[in-house]
Short mmCIF file of C-alpha atoms and ligand atoms in Angstrom, two decimals:
data_model
loop_
_atom_site.label_atom_id
_atom_site.label_comp_id
_atom_site.label_asym_id
_atom_site.label_seq_id
_atom_site.Cartn_x
_atom_site.Cartn_y
_atom_site.Cartn_z
CA UNK A 1174 95.41 97.91 115.70
CA UNK A 1175 96.01 94.34 114.55
CA UNK A 1176 93.53 91.48 114.07
CA UNK A 1177 93.69 89.00 117.00
CA UNK A 1178 94.68 86.02 114.89
CA UNK A 1179 98.13 87.45 114.13
CA UNK A 1180 99.38 87.14 117.69
CA UNK A 1181 97.57 83.81 118.23
CA UNK A 1182 99.09 82.17 115.17
CA UNK A 1183 102.56 83.56 115.88
CA UNK A 1184 102.36 82.30 119.48
CA UNK A 1185 101.40 78.86 118.20
CA UNK A 1186 104.44 78.90 115.89
CA UNK A 1187 106.67 79.84 118.82
CA UNK A 1188 105.27 76.99 120.90
CA UNK A 1189 106.01 74.57 118.04
CA UNK A 1190 109.57 75.89 117.85
CA UNK A 1191 108.81 76.88 114.24
CA UNK A 1192 108.92 80.69 114.51
CA UNK A 1193 110.73 82.21 111.50
CA UNK A 1194 112.86 85.36 111.44
CA UNK A 1195 114.93 87.06 108.74
CA UNK A 1196 118.55 86.31 109.60
CA UNK A 1197 121.76 87.72 108.21
CA UNK A 1198 124.61 85.27 107.82
CA UNK A 1199 128.19 86.26 108.52
CA UNK A 1200 129.44 82.72 107.95
CA UNK A 1201 131.73 82.26 104.97
CA UNK A 1202 131.55 78.52 104.26
CA UNK A 1203 128.31 78.37 102.30
CA UNK A 1204 126.32 75.16 102.56
CA UNK A 1205 123.04 77.03 102.38
CA UNK A 1206 122.51 79.07 99.21
CA UNK A 1207 121.22 77.82 95.85
CA UNK A 1208 124.19 79.37 94.02
CA UNK A 1209 125.19 75.88 92.80
CA UNK A 1210 127.83 77.02 90.29
CA UNK A 1211 129.08 79.96 92.33
CA UNK A 1212 128.05 82.43 89.62
CA UNK A 1213 126.54 84.98 92.04
CA UNK A 1214 129.25 84.62 94.67
CA UNK A 1215 132.06 84.79 92.10
CA UNK A 1216 130.52 87.91 90.52
CA UNK A 1217 130.79 86.22 87.14
CA UNK A 1218 127.93 88.22 85.62
CA UNK A 1219 129.04 91.67 86.72
CA UNK A 1220 132.39 93.20 87.62
CA UNK A 1221 130.73 95.90 89.70
CA UNK A 1222 131.82 95.13 93.29
CA UNK A 1223 128.58 96.66 94.61
CA UNK A 1224 126.35 94.29 92.69
CA UNK A 1225 126.04 90.65 93.48
CA UNK A 1226 123.86 89.29 90.68
CA UNK A 1227 121.60 86.98 92.64
CA UNK A 1228 120.27 86.81 96.16
CA UNK A 1229 120.78 83.00 95.97
CA UNK A 1230 117.72 82.00 97.97
CA UNK A 1231 114.60 82.83 99.91
CA UNK A 1232 114.75 85.67 102.42
CA UNK A 1233 114.34 82.99 105.07
CA UNK A 1234 117.47 81.16 103.96
CA UNK A 1235 120.46 82.64 102.11
CA UNK A 1236 118.54 85.43 100.35
CA UNK A 1237 118.48 88.00 103.14
CA UNK A 1238 121.21 90.64 103.11
CA UNK A 1239 121.98 93.96 104.87
CA UNK A 1240 121.10 96.22 101.91
CA UNK A 1241 117.58 94.80 101.71
CA UNK A 1242 117.06 95.34 105.43
CA UNK A 1243 118.36 98.90 105.10
CA UNK A 1244 116.00 99.56 102.19
CA UNK A 1245 113.06 98.33 104.27
CA UNK A 1246 114.00 100.62 107.14
CA UNK A 1247 114.28 103.61 104.81
CA UNK A 1248 110.95 102.84 103.14
CA UNK A 1249 109.20 102.47 106.50
CA UNK A 1250 110.61 105.80 107.70
CA UNK A 1251 109.66 107.60 104.48
CA UNK A 1252 106.09 106.27 104.57
CA UNK A 1253 105.58 106.81 108.34
CA UNK A 1254 105.06 103.09 108.96
CA UNK A 1255 106.29 100.93 111.80
CA UNK A 1256 107.67 98.36 109.35
CA UNK A 1257 108.07 97.57 105.66
CA UNK A 1258 108.51 94.20 104.01
CA UNK A 1259 109.81 93.98 100.45
CA UNK A 1260 108.27 91.52 97.99
CA UNK A 1261 109.43 90.62 94.49
CA UNK A 1262 106.46 92.39 92.90
CA UNK A 1263 103.16 94.05 93.69
CA UNK A 1264 101.41 90.92 92.47
CA UNK A 1265 103.33 88.82 95.00
CA UNK A 1266 102.70 91.36 97.75
CA UNK A 1267 98.92 91.44 97.32
CA UNK A 1268 98.66 87.68 96.92
CA UNK A 1269 100.97 87.08 99.87
CA UNK A 1270 99.10 89.44 102.16
CA UNK A 1271 95.51 88.58 101.32
CA UNK A 1272 95.99 84.83 101.16
CA UNK A 1273 97.36 84.54 104.70
CA UNK A 1274 96.03 87.34 106.92
CA UNK A 1275 92.22 86.98 106.68
CA UNK A 1276 91.18 83.63 108.22
CA UNK A 1277 88.25 81.24 107.91
CA UNK A 1278 85.27 83.01 109.47
CA UNK A 1279 86.60 86.47 108.54
CA UNK A 1280 85.11 88.67 105.82
CA UNK A 1281 86.89 90.55 103.03
CA UNK A 1282 85.07 93.42 101.33
CA UNK A 1283 86.82 94.58 98.16
CA UNK A 1284 86.14 97.17 95.48
CA UNK A 1285 84.56 95.57 92.41
CA UNK A 1286 87.28 97.02 90.16
CA UNK A 1287 90.16 95.71 92.25
CA UNK A 1288 93.31 94.53 90.47
CA UNK A 1289 93.76 90.85 89.58
CA UNK A 1290 96.46 90.47 92.26
CA UNK A 1291 93.94 91.46 94.95
CA UNK A 1292 91.35 89.05 93.57
CA UNK A 1293 93.86 86.21 93.31
CA UNK A 1294 94.99 86.76 96.89
CA UNK A 1295 91.37 86.70 98.04
CA UNK A 1296 90.74 83.47 96.12
CA UNK A 1297 93.57 81.81 98.00
CA UNK A 1298 92.16 82.92 101.36
CA UNK A 1299 89.75 80.85 103.45
CA UNK A 1300 87.79 83.97 104.42
CA UNK A 1301 84.47 84.79 102.79
CA UNK A 1302 84.63 87.69 100.34
CA UNK A 1303 82.15 90.12 98.81
CA UNK A 1304 82.75 92.96 96.39
CA UNK A 1305 81.25 96.41 96.87
CA UNK A 1306 80.35 98.62 93.93
CA UNK A 1307 83.23 100.65 92.64
CA UNK A 1308 83.98 103.59 94.97
CA UNK A 1309 80.44 103.30 96.39
CA UNK A 1310 80.59 104.16 100.08
CA UNK A 1311 76.88 103.42 100.65
CA UNK A 1312 77.24 99.95 99.19
CA UNK A 1313 80.33 99.38 101.32
CA UNK A 1314 78.38 100.35 104.44
CA UNK A 1315 75.57 97.94 103.51
CA UNK A 1316 78.12 95.13 103.21
CA UNK A 1317 79.82 96.16 106.47
CA UNK A 1318 76.46 95.99 108.27
CA UNK A 1319 75.84 92.51 106.88
CA UNK A 1320 79.30 91.19 107.85
CA UNK A 1321 78.88 90.17 111.44
CA UNK A 1322 81.38 87.36 111.98
CA UNK A 1323 85.13 87.45 112.56
CA UNK A 1324 87.48 90.22 111.52
CA UNK A 1325 86.44 92.38 108.58
CA UNK A 1326 88.97 93.53 105.98
CA UNK A 1327 88.23 96.31 103.49
CA UNK A 1328 90.50 96.31 100.43
CA UNK A 1329 90.73 98.97 97.77
CA UNK A 1330 93.17 100.88 95.57
CA UNK A 1331 94.04 104.53 96.12
CA UNK A 1332 94.30 105.18 92.36
CA UNK A 1333 92.55 102.74 90.04
CA UNK A 1334 94.67 101.39 87.24
CA UNK A 1335 92.06 101.33 84.47
CA UNK A 1336 89.81 104.30 85.29
CA UNK A 1337 92.42 106.63 86.79
CA UNK A 1338 90.05 107.66 89.57
CA UNK A 1339 90.87 107.85 93.29
CA UNK A 1340 89.04 105.99 96.02
CA UNK A 1341 86.99 108.14 98.42
CA UNK A 1342 89.58 107.58 101.14
CA UNK A 1343 88.22 109.72 103.98
CA UNK A 1344 84.69 108.21 104.01
CA UNK A 1345 86.17 104.71 103.69
CA UNK A 1346 88.46 105.38 106.66
CA UNK A 1347 85.49 106.74 108.62
CA UNK A 1348 83.44 103.60 107.89
CA UNK A 1349 86.32 101.26 108.76
CA UNK A 1350 86.81 103.09 112.05
CA UNK A 1351 83.07 102.96 112.85
CA UNK A 1352 82.73 99.25 112.00
CA UNK A 1353 86.13 98.19 113.38
CA UNK A 1354 87.28 96.96 109.96
CA UNK A 1355 90.93 96.58 108.92
CA UNK A 1356 91.73 98.75 105.92
CA UNK A 1357 94.17 97.63 103.21
CA UNK A 1358 95.11 100.15 100.51
CA UNK A 1359 96.93 99.31 97.29
CA UNK A 1360 98.99 102.41 96.40
CA UNK A 1361 100.52 100.90 93.22
CA UNK A 1362 99.66 103.80 90.92
CA UNK A 1363 99.78 106.60 93.50
CA UNK A 1364 103.34 105.87 94.63
CA UNK A 1365 105.74 108.54 93.39
CA UNK A 1366 102.90 110.57 91.91
CA UNK A 1367 100.44 111.55 94.64
CA UNK A 1368 101.42 113.91 97.45
CA UNK A 1369 104.09 116.63 97.61
CA UNK A 1370 106.88 114.03 97.76
CA UNK A 1371 105.11 111.22 95.88
CA UNK A 1372 104.38 109.48 99.18
CA UNK A 1373 100.98 108.18 98.03
CA UNK A 1374 97.38 109.13 98.70
CA UNK A 1375 97.11 107.76 102.24
CA UNK A 1376 100.03 109.74 103.58
CA UNK A 1377 99.11 112.79 101.52
CA UNK A 1378 95.82 112.81 103.46
CA UNK A 1379 97.57 112.08 106.76
CA UNK A 1380 95.65 108.80 107.16
CA UNK A 1381 98.51 106.33 107.41
CA UNK A 1382 97.60 105.38 110.98
CA UNK A 1383 94.05 104.50 109.93
CA UNK A 1384 95.36 101.75 107.61
CA UNK A 1385 96.11 98.24 108.69
CA UNK A 1386 98.31 97.72 105.62
CA UNK A 1387 99.47 99.65 102.57
CA UNK A 1388 101.04 98.19 99.45
CA UNK A 1389 103.48 100.28 97.37
CA UNK A 1390 104.97 99.09 94.09
CA UNK A 1391 108.34 100.06 92.59
CA UNK A 1392 107.74 98.98 88.99
CA UNK A 1393 105.60 101.97 88.04
CA UNK A 1394 106.53 105.60 88.86
CA UNK A 1395 109.66 104.44 90.72
CA UNK A 1396 111.11 102.98 87.54
CA UNK A 1397 112.48 99.74 88.97
CA UNK A 1398 110.87 96.56 90.31
CA UNK A 1399 109.43 95.05 93.49
CA UNK A 1400 106.96 96.19 96.12
CA UNK A 1401 106.56 96.65 99.87
CA UNK A 1402 103.84 96.06 102.38
CA UNK A 1403 103.74 98.66 105.14
CA UNK A 1404 102.17 98.01 108.50
CA UNK A 1405 102.94 97.11 112.08
CA UNK A 1406 106.01 95.19 113.22
CA UNK A 1407 103.60 92.40 114.21
CA UNK A 1408 102.19 92.26 110.67
CA UNK A 1409 105.72 92.03 109.27
CA UNK A 1410 106.55 89.17 111.66
CA UNK A 1411 103.34 87.43 110.67
CA UNK A 1412 104.05 87.76 106.94
CA UNK A 1413 107.58 86.42 107.40
CA UNK A 1414 106.00 83.36 108.98
CA UNK A 1415 102.92 82.78 106.83
CA UNK A 1416 103.11 84.68 103.53
CA UNK A 1417 103.88 82.04 100.94
CA UNK A 1418 104.79 84.41 98.07
CA UNK A 1419 107.51 85.84 100.33
CA UNK A 1420 108.74 82.60 101.84
CA UNK A 1421 108.79 80.24 98.85
CA UNK A 1422 110.61 82.35 96.29
CA UNK A 1423 114.11 83.67 95.64
CA UNK A 1424 114.52 87.17 97.08
CA UNK A 1425 115.17 90.23 94.90
CA UNK A 1426 118.86 90.54 93.98
CA UNK A 1427 121.07 93.25 95.51
CA UNK A 1428 121.02 95.13 92.19
CA UNK A 1429 117.23 95.55 92.57
CA UNK A 1430 117.52 96.58 96.22
CA UNK A 1431 120.11 99.18 95.18
CA UNK A 1432 117.79 100.55 92.49
CA UNK A 1433 114.86 100.77 94.91
CA UNK A 1434 117.04 102.64 97.41
CA UNK A 1435 118.26 105.02 94.69
CA UNK A 1436 114.71 105.65 93.52
CA UNK A 1437 113.57 106.48 97.08
CA UNK A 1438 116.39 109.02 97.19
CA UNK A 1439 115.31 110.49 93.85
CA UNK A 1440 111.54 110.64 93.43
CA UNK A 1441 110.63 112.65 96.57
CA UNK A 1442 112.57 115.57 95.07
CA UNK A 1443 110.89 115.38 91.65
CA UNK A 1444 108.42 118.18 92.38
CA UNK A 1445 108.99 119.86 89.01
CA UNK A 1446 108.18 116.61 87.17
CA UNK A 1447 105.01 116.11 89.25
CA UNK A 1448 103.95 119.72 88.55
CA UNK A 1449 104.50 119.28 84.80
CA UNK A 1450 102.59 116.00 84.87
CA UNK A 1451 99.65 117.71 86.59
CA UNK A 1452 99.69 120.47 83.95
CA UNK A 1453 99.53 117.83 81.18
CA UNK A 1454 96.63 116.07 82.92
CA UNK A 1455 94.73 119.36 83.17
CA UNK A 1456 95.46 120.10 79.49
CA UNK A 1457 94.13 116.67 78.49
CA UNK A 1458 91.04 116.94 80.69
CA UNK A 1459 90.31 120.48 79.50
CA UNK A 1460 90.00 119.11 75.96
CA UNK A 1461 86.98 117.14 77.28
CA UNK A 1462 86.83 114.66 74.47
CA UNK A 1463 83.52 112.92 73.99
CA UNK A 1464 83.62 109.62 75.95
CA UNK A 1465 86.53 110.72 78.15
CA UNK A 1466 85.81 109.32 81.55
CA UNK A 1467 87.02 112.14 83.76
CA UNK A 1468 88.55 110.44 86.73
CA UNK A 1469 90.91 112.20 89.07
CA UNK A 1470 93.85 114.45 88.34
CA UNK A 1471 95.85 111.32 87.68
CA UNK A 1472 98.24 110.18 84.95
CA UNK A 1473 95.74 107.52 83.84
CA UNK A 1474 92.98 108.85 81.57
CA UNK A 1475 90.34 106.58 80.05
CA UNK A 1476 88.77 107.30 76.67
CA UNK A 1477 85.81 104.96 76.30
CA UNK A 1478 85.32 103.41 72.86
CA UNK A 1479 82.82 100.57 73.31
CA UNK A 1480 83.56 97.29 71.53
CA UNK A 1481 86.85 95.41 71.22
CA UNK A 1482 87.09 95.91 67.44
CA UNK A 1483 86.26 99.63 67.60
CA UNK A 1484 88.83 100.41 70.29
CA UNK A 1485 91.51 98.29 68.60
CA UNK A 1486 90.92 100.16 65.34
CA UNK A 1487 91.32 103.63 66.93
CA UNK A 1488 94.45 102.49 68.78
CA UNK A 1489 95.92 101.17 65.51
CA UNK A 1490 95.26 104.52 63.78
CA UNK A 1491 96.97 106.44 66.61
CA UNK A 1492 99.89 104.02 66.46
CA UNK A 1493 100.24 104.70 62.72
CA UNK A 1494 100.76 108.36 63.67
CA UNK A 1495 103.58 107.34 66.02
CA UNK A 1496 101.64 107.48 69.30
CA UNK A 1497 102.00 104.45 71.56
CA UNK A 1498 98.43 104.19 72.83
CA UNK A 1499 97.05 100.79 73.83
CA UNK A 1500 93.48 99.51 73.79
CA UNK A 1501 92.09 97.82 76.91
CA UNK A 1502 89.67 95.11 75.87
CA UNK A 1503 86.84 93.12 77.38
CA UNK A 1504 87.21 91.02 79.59
CA UNK A 1505 90.00 93.06 81.23
CA UNK A 1506 87.35 95.80 81.56
CA UNK A 1507 83.54 95.31 81.53
CA UNK A 1508 81.75 94.90 78.18
CA UNK A 1509 80.98 98.27 76.56
CA UNK A 1510 83.57 99.95 78.80
CA UNK A 1511 86.44 99.08 76.44
CA UNK A 1512 88.81 102.01 76.31
CA UNK A 1513 92.05 103.61 75.31
CA UNK A 1514 94.12 103.84 78.46
CA UNK A 1515 96.05 107.06 78.04
CA UNK A 1516 99.01 107.29 80.38
CA UNK A 1517 100.57 110.74 80.74
CA UNK A 1518 104.18 111.13 81.88
CA UNK A 1519 106.41 113.95 83.10
CA UNK A 1520 108.53 113.45 79.96
CA UNK A 1521 105.58 114.09 77.60
CA UNK A 1522 105.29 117.60 76.20
CA UNK A 1523 102.30 119.93 75.81
CA UNK A 1524 102.77 119.58 72.02
CA UNK A 1525 102.52 115.79 72.25
CA UNK A 1526 99.32 116.03 74.29
CA UNK A 1527 97.95 118.53 71.76
CA UNK A 1528 98.73 116.08 68.93
CA UNK A 1529 97.03 113.25 70.82
CA UNK A 1530 93.94 115.34 71.55
CA UNK A 1531 93.66 116.51 67.94
CA UNK A 1532 93.96 112.99 66.56
CA UNK A 1533 91.46 111.66 69.11
CA UNK A 1534 88.98 114.38 68.21
CA UNK A 1535 88.92 113.09 64.63
CA UNK A 1536 88.58 109.45 65.66
CA UNK A 1537 86.07 109.29 68.48
C1 PLP B 2785 96.54 98.19 91.39
C2 PLP B 2785 97.70 97.29 91.15
N1 PLP B 2785 98.14 96.52 92.16
C3 PLP B 2785 99.17 95.67 91.99
C4 PLP B 2785 99.82 95.57 90.78
C5 PLP B 2785 100.95 94.59 90.63
O1 PLP B 2785 102.17 95.26 90.72
P1 PLP B 2785 103.49 94.65 90.04
O2 PLP B 2785 103.45 95.07 88.61
O3 PLP B 2785 104.61 95.24 90.81
O4 PLP B 2785 103.40 93.17 90.18
C6 PLP B 2785 99.40 96.35 89.71
C7 PLP B 2785 100.10 96.25 88.41
O5 PLP B 2785 99.59 96.43 87.36
C8 PLP B 2785 98.31 97.22 89.88
O6 PLP B 2785 97.84 97.98 88.88
#
């Protein structure tokens, strides 16, 4: 299901003769790219014949190339989506989606702990927007009841970046279905980690068809850079025409597209790493430190130490012992919810987690 304005606005573009598509150029005399000195074309930065250093322009001009299209097709197939559109980062993807899809007269309901990129996208939109309390399905329903005009968009994250907790996906899907709202899920931190193949929370629960759009990032578990929005072919067409953070920027270089492709060939098979990561999370949670905010079985674990100075001091002491643990301060998180954001990885060992837990026990 797509909101009605997508087709209307695309039709208007077609009538104006201004409809945009992603084209591939096979023409060799280049009067189009921004490669003014010929550095990218002449492969002057790398001798690897597979890697052109720059894309040389926007996807809508010289910056589109077969490898990027192939990567999008593979990503769409892997995530059971009709289409995927690659952006230069998750920040760009969220801003580009939320600033152009919801229209004046529409309503956006977003989780109160949503990432800055979601908030910035909403700020650029002409739709009205209200937050609902974090992961609070009752509050979301109250706001859905109150939102009577236009299309309604519900935006949340599958795995929250600061609390490490998951959104209550099934009840949110149920509410969106009941109220006819369009659901947008940011899978930034769940990509590569959640689900048997790291496909993300939505697909893990078999709810991909209940989402209007999903956003996956490549700079976190996937170990490279960039992001994709998954959705219908119509949504992709719409974004190509109206999403300013896609249109007015130089596309990712072929080297990045190659890395994204390689990562999509690698991470689905990393079951052993995901199993070890889960074991470390369970070990950490079993220690049940005072002030640990037990979120989900996720790599992000929050240890609350209220006060910017207090949390900075504990982080500094851990760092002196060789542990790279960072404090998250107000105003990034609410006052008195300052915390150590512990991120567990498949390459950490049980001994390292034991050391961390023992040191934390003495400090908090
Ligand atoms: C929930 C969430 N969405 C989006 C982003 C932005 O992703 P990227 O780092 O690829 O710009 C982040 C990054 O921190 C994030 O945590």
